PDB file of C-alpha atoms in Angstrom:
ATOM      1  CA  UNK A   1       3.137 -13.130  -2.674  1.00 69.00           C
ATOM      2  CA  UNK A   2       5.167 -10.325  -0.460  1.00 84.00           C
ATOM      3  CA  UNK A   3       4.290  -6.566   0.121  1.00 82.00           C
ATOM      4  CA  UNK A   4       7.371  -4.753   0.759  1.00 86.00           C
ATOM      5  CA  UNK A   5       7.009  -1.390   2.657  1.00 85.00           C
ATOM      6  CA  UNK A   6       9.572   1.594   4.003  1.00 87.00           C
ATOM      7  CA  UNK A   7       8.345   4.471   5.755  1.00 84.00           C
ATOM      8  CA  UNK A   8      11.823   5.829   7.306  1.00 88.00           C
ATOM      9  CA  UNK A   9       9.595   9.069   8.927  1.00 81.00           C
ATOM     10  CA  UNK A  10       6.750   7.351  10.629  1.00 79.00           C
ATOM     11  CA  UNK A  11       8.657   4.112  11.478  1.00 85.00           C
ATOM     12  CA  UNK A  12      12.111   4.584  10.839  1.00 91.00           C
ATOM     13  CA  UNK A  13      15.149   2.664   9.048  1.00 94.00           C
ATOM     14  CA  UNK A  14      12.972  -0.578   8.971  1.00 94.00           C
ATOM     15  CA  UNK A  15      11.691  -2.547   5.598  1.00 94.00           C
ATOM     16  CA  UNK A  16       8.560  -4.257   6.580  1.00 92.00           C
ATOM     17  CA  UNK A  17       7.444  -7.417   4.492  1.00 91.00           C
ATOM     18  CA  UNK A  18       3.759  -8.645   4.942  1.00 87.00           C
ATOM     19  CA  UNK A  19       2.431 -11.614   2.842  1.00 86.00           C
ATOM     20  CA  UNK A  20      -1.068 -11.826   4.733  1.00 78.00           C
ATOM     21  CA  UNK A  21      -3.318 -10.339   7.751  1.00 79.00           C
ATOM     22  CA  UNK A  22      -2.895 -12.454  11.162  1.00 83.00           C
ATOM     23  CA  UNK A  23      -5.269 -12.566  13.873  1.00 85.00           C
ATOM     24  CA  UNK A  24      -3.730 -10.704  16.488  1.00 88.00           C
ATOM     25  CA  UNK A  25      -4.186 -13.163  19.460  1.00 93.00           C
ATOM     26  CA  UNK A  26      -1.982 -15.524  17.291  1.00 94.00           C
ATOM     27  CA  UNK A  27       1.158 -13.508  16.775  1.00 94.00           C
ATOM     28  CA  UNK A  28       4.070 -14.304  17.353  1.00 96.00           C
ATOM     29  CA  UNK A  29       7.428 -13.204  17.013  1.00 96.00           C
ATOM     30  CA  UNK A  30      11.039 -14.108  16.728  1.00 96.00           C
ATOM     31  CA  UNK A  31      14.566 -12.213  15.782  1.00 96.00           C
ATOM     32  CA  UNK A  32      17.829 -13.667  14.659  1.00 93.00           C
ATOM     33  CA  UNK A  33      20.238 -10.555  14.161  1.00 89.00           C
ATOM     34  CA  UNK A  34      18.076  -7.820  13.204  1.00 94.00           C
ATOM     35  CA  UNK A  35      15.267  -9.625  11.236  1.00 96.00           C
ATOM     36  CA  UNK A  36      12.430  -9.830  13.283  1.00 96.00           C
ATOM     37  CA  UNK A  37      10.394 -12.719  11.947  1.00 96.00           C
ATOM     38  CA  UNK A  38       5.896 -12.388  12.490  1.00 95.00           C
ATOM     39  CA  UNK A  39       4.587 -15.834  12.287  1.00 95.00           C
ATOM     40  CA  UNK A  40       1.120 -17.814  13.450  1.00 95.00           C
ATOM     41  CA  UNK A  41       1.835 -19.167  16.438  1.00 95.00           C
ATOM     42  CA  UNK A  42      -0.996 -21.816  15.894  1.00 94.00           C
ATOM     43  CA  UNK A  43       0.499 -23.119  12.538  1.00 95.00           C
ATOM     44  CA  UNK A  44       4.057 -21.660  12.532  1.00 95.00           C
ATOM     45  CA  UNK A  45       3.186 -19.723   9.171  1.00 93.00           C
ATOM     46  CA  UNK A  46       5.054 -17.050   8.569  1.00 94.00           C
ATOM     47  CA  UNK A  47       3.528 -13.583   7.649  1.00 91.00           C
ATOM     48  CA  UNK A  48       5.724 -10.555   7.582  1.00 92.00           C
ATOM     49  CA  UNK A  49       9.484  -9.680   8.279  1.00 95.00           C
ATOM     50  CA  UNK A  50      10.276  -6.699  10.001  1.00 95.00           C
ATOM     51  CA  UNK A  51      14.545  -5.649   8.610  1.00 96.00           C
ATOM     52  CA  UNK A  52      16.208  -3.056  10.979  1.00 96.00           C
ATOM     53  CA  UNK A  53      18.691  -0.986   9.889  1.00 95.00           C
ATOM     54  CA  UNK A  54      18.075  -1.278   6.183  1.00 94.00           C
ATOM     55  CA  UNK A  55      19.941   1.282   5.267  1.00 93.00           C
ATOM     56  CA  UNK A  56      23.264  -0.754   5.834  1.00 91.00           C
ATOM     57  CA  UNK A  57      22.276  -3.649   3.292  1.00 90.00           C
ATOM     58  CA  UNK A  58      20.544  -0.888   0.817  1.00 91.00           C
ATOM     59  CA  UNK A  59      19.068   2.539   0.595  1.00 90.00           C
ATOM     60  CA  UNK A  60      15.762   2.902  -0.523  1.00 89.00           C
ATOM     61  CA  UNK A  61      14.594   6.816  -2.285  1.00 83.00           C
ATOM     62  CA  UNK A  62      10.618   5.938  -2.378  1.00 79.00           C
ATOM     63  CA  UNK A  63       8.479   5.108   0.573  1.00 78.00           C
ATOM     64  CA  UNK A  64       5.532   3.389   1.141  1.00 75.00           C
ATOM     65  CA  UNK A  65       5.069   0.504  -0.881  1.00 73.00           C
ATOM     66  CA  UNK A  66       7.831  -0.033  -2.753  1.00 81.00           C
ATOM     67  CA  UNK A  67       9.382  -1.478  -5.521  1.00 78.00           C
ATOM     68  CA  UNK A  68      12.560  -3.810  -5.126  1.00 86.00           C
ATOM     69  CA  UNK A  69      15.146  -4.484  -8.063  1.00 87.00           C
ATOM     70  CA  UNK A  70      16.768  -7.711  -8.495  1.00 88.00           C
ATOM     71  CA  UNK A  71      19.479  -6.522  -6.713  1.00 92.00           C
ATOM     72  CA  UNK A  72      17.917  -5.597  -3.903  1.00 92.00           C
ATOM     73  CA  UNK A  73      15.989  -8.044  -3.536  1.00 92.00           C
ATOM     74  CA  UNK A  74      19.096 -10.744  -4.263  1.00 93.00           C
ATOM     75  CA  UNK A  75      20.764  -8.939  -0.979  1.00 93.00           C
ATOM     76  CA  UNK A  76      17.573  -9.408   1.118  1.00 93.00           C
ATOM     77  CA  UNK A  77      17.148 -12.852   0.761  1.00 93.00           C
ATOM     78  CA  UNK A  78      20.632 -13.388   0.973  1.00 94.00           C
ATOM     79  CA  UNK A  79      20.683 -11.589   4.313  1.00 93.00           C
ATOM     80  CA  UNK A  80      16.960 -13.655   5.251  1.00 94.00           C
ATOM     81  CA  UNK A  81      18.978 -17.333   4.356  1.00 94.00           C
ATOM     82  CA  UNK A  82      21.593 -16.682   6.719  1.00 93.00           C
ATOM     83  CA  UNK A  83      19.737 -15.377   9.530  1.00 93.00           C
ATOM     84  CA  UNK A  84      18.068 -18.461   9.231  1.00 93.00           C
ATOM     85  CA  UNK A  85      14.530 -17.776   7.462  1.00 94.00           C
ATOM     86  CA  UNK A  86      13.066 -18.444   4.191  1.00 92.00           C
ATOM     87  CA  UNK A  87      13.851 -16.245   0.886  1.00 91.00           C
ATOM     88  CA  UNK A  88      10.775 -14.812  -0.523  1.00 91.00           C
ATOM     89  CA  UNK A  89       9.015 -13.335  -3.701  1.00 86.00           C
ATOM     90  CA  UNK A  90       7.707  -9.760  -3.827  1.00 81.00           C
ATOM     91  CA  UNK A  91       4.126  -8.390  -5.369  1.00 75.00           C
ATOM     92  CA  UNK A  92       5.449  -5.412  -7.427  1.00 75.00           C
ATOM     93  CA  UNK A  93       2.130  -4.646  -8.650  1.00 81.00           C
ATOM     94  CA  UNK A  94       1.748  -0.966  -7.967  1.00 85.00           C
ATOM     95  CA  UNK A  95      -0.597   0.379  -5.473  1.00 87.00           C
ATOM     96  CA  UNK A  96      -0.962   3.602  -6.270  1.00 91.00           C
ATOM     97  CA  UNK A  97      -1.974   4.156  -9.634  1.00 94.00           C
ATOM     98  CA  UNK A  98      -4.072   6.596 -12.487  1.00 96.00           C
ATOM     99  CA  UNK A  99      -7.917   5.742 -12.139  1.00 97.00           C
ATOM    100  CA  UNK A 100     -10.851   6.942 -14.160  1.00 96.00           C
ATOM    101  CA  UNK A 101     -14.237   7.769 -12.965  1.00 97.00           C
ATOM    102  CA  UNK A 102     -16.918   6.131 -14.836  1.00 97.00           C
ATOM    103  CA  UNK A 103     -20.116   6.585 -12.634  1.00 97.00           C
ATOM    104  CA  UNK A 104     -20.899   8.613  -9.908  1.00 97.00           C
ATOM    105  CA  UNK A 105     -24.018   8.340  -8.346  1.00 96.00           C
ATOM    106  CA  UNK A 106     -24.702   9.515  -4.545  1.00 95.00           C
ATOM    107  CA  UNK A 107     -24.768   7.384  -1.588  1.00 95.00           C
ATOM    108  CA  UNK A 108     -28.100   6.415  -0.842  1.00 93.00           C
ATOM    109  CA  UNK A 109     -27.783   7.030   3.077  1.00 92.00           C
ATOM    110  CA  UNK A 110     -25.371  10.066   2.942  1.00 92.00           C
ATOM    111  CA  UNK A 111     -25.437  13.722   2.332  1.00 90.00           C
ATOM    112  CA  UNK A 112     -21.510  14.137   1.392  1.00 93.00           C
ATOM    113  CA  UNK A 113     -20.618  10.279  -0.500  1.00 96.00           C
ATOM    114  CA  UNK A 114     -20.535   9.509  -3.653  1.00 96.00           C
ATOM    115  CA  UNK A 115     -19.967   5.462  -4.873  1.00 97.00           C
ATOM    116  CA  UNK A 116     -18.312   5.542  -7.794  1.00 97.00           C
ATOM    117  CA  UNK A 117     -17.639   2.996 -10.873  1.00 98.00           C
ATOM    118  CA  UNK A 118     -14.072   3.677 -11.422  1.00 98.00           C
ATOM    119  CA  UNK A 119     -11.366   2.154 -13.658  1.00 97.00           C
ATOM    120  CA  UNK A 120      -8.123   1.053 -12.536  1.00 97.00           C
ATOM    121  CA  UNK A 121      -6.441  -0.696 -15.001  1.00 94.00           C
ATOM    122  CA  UNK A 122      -8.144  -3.269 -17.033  1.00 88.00           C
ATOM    123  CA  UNK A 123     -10.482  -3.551 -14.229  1.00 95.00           C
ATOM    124  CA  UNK A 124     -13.460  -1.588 -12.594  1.00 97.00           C
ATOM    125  CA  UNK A 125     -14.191  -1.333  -9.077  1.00 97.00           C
ATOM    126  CA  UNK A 126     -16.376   0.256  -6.822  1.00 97.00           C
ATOM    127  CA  UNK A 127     -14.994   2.926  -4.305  1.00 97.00           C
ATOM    128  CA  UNK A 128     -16.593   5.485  -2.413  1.00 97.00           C
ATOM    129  CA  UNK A 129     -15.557   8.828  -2.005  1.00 96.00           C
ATOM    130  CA  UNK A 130     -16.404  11.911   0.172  1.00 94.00           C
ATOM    131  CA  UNK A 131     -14.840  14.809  -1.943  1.00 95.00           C
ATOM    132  CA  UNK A 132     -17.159  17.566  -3.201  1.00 95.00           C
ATOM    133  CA  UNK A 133     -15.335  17.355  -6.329  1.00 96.00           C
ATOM    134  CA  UNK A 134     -15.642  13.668  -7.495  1.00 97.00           C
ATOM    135  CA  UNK A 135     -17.540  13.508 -11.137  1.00 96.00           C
ATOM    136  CA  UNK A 136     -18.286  11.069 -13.949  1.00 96.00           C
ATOM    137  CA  UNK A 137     -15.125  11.150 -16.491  1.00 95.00           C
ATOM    138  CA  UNK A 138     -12.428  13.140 -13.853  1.00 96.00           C
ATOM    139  CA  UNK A 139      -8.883  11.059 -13.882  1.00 96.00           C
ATOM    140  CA  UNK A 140      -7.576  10.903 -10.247  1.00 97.00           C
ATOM    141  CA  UNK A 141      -5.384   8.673  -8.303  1.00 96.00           C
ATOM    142  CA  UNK A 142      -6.594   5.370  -6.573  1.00 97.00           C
ATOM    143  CA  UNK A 143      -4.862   3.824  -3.629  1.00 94.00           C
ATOM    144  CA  UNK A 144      -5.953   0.238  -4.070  1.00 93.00           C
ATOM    145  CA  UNK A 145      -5.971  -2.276  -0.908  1.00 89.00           C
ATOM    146  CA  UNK A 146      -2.535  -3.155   0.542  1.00 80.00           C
ATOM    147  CA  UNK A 147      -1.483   1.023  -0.458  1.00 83.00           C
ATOM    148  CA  UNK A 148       0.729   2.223   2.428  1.00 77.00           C
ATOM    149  CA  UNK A 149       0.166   5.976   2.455  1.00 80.00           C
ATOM    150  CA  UNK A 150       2.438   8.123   3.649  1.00 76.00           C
ATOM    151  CA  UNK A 151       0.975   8.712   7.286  1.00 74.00           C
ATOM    152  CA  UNK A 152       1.456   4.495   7.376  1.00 69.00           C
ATOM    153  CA  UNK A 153      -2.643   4.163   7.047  1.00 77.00           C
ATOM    154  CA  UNK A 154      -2.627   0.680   4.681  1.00 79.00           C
ATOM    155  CA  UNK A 155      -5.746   1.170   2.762  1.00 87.00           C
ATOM    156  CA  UNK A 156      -8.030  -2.119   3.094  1.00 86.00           C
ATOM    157  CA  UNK A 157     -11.491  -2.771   1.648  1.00 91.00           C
ATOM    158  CA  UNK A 158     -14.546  -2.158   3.683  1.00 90.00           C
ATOM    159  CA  UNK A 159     -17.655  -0.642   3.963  1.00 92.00           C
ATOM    160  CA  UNK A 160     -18.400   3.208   4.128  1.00 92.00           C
ATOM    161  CA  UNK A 161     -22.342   3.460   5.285  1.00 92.00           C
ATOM    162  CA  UNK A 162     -22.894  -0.044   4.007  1.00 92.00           C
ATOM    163  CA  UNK A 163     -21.699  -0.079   0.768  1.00 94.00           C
ATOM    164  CA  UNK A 164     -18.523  -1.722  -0.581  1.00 95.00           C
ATOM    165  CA  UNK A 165     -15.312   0.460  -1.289  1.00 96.00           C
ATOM    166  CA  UNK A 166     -11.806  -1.375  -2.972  1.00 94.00           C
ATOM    167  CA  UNK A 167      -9.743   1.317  -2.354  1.00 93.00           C
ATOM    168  CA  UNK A 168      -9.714   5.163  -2.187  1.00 96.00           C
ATOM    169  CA  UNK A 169      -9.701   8.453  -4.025  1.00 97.00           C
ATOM    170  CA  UNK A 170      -6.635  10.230  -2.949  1.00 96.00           C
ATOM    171  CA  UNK A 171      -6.060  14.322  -2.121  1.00 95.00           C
ATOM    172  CA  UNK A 172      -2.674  15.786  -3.426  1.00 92.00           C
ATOM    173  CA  UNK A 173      -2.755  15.869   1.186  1.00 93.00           C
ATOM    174  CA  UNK A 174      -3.371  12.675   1.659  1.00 92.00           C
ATOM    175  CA  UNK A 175      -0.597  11.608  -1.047  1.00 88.00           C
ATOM    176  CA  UNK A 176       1.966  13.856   0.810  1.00 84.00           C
ATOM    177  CA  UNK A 177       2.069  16.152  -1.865  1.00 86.00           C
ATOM    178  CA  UNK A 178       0.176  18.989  -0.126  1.00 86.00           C
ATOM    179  CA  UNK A 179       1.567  19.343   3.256  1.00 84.00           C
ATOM    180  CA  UNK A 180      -0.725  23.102   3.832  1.00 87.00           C
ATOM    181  CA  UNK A 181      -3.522  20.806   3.041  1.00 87.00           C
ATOM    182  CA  UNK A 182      -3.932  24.140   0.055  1.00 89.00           C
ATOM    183  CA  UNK A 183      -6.036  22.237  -2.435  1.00 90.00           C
ATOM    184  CA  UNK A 184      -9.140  21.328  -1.867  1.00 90.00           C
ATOM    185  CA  UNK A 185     -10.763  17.260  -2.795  1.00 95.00           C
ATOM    186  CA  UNK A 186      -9.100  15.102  -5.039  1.00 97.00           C
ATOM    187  CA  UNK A 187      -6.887  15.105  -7.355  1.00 95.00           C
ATOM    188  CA  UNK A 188      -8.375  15.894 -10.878  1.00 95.00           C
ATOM    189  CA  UNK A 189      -5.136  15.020 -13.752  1.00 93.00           C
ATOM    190  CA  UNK A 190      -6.152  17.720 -16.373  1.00 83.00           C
ATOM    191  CA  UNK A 191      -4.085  14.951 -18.774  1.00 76.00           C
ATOM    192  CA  UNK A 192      -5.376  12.482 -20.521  1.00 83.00           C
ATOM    193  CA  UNK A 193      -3.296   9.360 -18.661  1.00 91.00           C
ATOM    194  CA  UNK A 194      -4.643   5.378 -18.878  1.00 94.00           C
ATOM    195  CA  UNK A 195      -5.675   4.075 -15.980  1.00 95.00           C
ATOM    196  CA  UNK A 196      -3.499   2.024 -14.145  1.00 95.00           C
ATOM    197  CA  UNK A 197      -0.460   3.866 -15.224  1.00 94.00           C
ATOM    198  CA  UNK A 198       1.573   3.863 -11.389  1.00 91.00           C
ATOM    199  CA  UNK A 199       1.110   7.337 -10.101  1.00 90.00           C
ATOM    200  CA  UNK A 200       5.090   8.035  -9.511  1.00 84.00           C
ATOM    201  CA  UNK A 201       5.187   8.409 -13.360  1.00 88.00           C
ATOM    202  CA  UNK A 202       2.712  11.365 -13.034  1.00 89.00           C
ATOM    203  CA  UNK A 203       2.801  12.676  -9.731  1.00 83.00           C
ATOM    204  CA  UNK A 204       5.637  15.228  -8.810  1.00 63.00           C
TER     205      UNK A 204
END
């Protein structure tokens, strides 16, 4: 499945689609109009569509990853058949969404990390976090892997100090909500909201 994402700030007018990582010795690329088309250049697979000028097919009000309608997604492939590629199918599963912290126990080889047991929706994963103000049984909000934050970072898994993280803890900063950087760790919902609930229903 596709990741649609739109950051008009950092990148400008351009809807990037990704459906997979590529090793970057084996990329290649090719445009027809202004779809610029990132493909394997070993197998001829193709994994991501850069669209210029979006703006003139459809305007898009969120950013990062975002959410097509029917509509707009109709027009897209539309627009992708005649430039000569393949129509695809979007992942609308949100990225950013309400998670609960179940466990919080501190990293064995750090001073400032905590690993935490936290619940995104139907499932539990481990992430951990460097805020001072991460406890057992706070609601926050979790960028999960493939989350295009508003700087353009795309959060992946890895490890921090050896130990698995899916995902991160987010600051009302890093979210974009916060530009003074004002409050301090992360965010800590003082309502009672189920986890995986997609932070735009929440978050100002």
């Amino acid at each position: 499945m596709w990741l649609s994402f739109y950051n008009p700030k950092g990148i400008g007018d351009v809807l990037m689609l990704v459906a997979g990582d590529l090793p970057r010795e084996r990329v290649a690329t090719e445009t027809q109009a202004n779809i610029t088309r990132i493909f394997d250049n070993e197998t001829n697979e193709t994994y991501g569509y850069n669209i210029f000028d979006l703006s003139s097919y459809f305007s898009l009000e969120q950013t990062g990853h975002v959410a097509l309608n029917d509509t707009q997604l109709d027009l897209l492939n539309q627009h992708l058949y005649e430039s000569g590629f393949d129509p695809i199918q979007l992942d609308t599963t949100p990225r950013l969404v309400v998670a609960k912290v179940l466990a919080c126990e501190p990293h064995h080889d750090s001073d400032h990390l905590s690993v935490t047991q936290t619940d995104i929706g139907g499932e539990t994963v481990q992430i951990v976090c460097g805020a001072a103000n991460v406890h057992e049984g706070m609601t926050s909000i979790a960028a999960l892997p493939d989350a295009v934050m508003p700087n353009g970072q795309i959060i992946r898994p890895g490890k921090l100090r050896g130990v698995d993280s899916v995902g991160m803890l987010c600051s009302a900063f890093e979210l974009g909500i916060d530009p003074g950087h004002k409050q301090q760790g992360i965010i800590d919902l003082d309502q009672e909201v189920a986890p995986g609930t997609p932070a735009s229903e929440v978050l100002q």
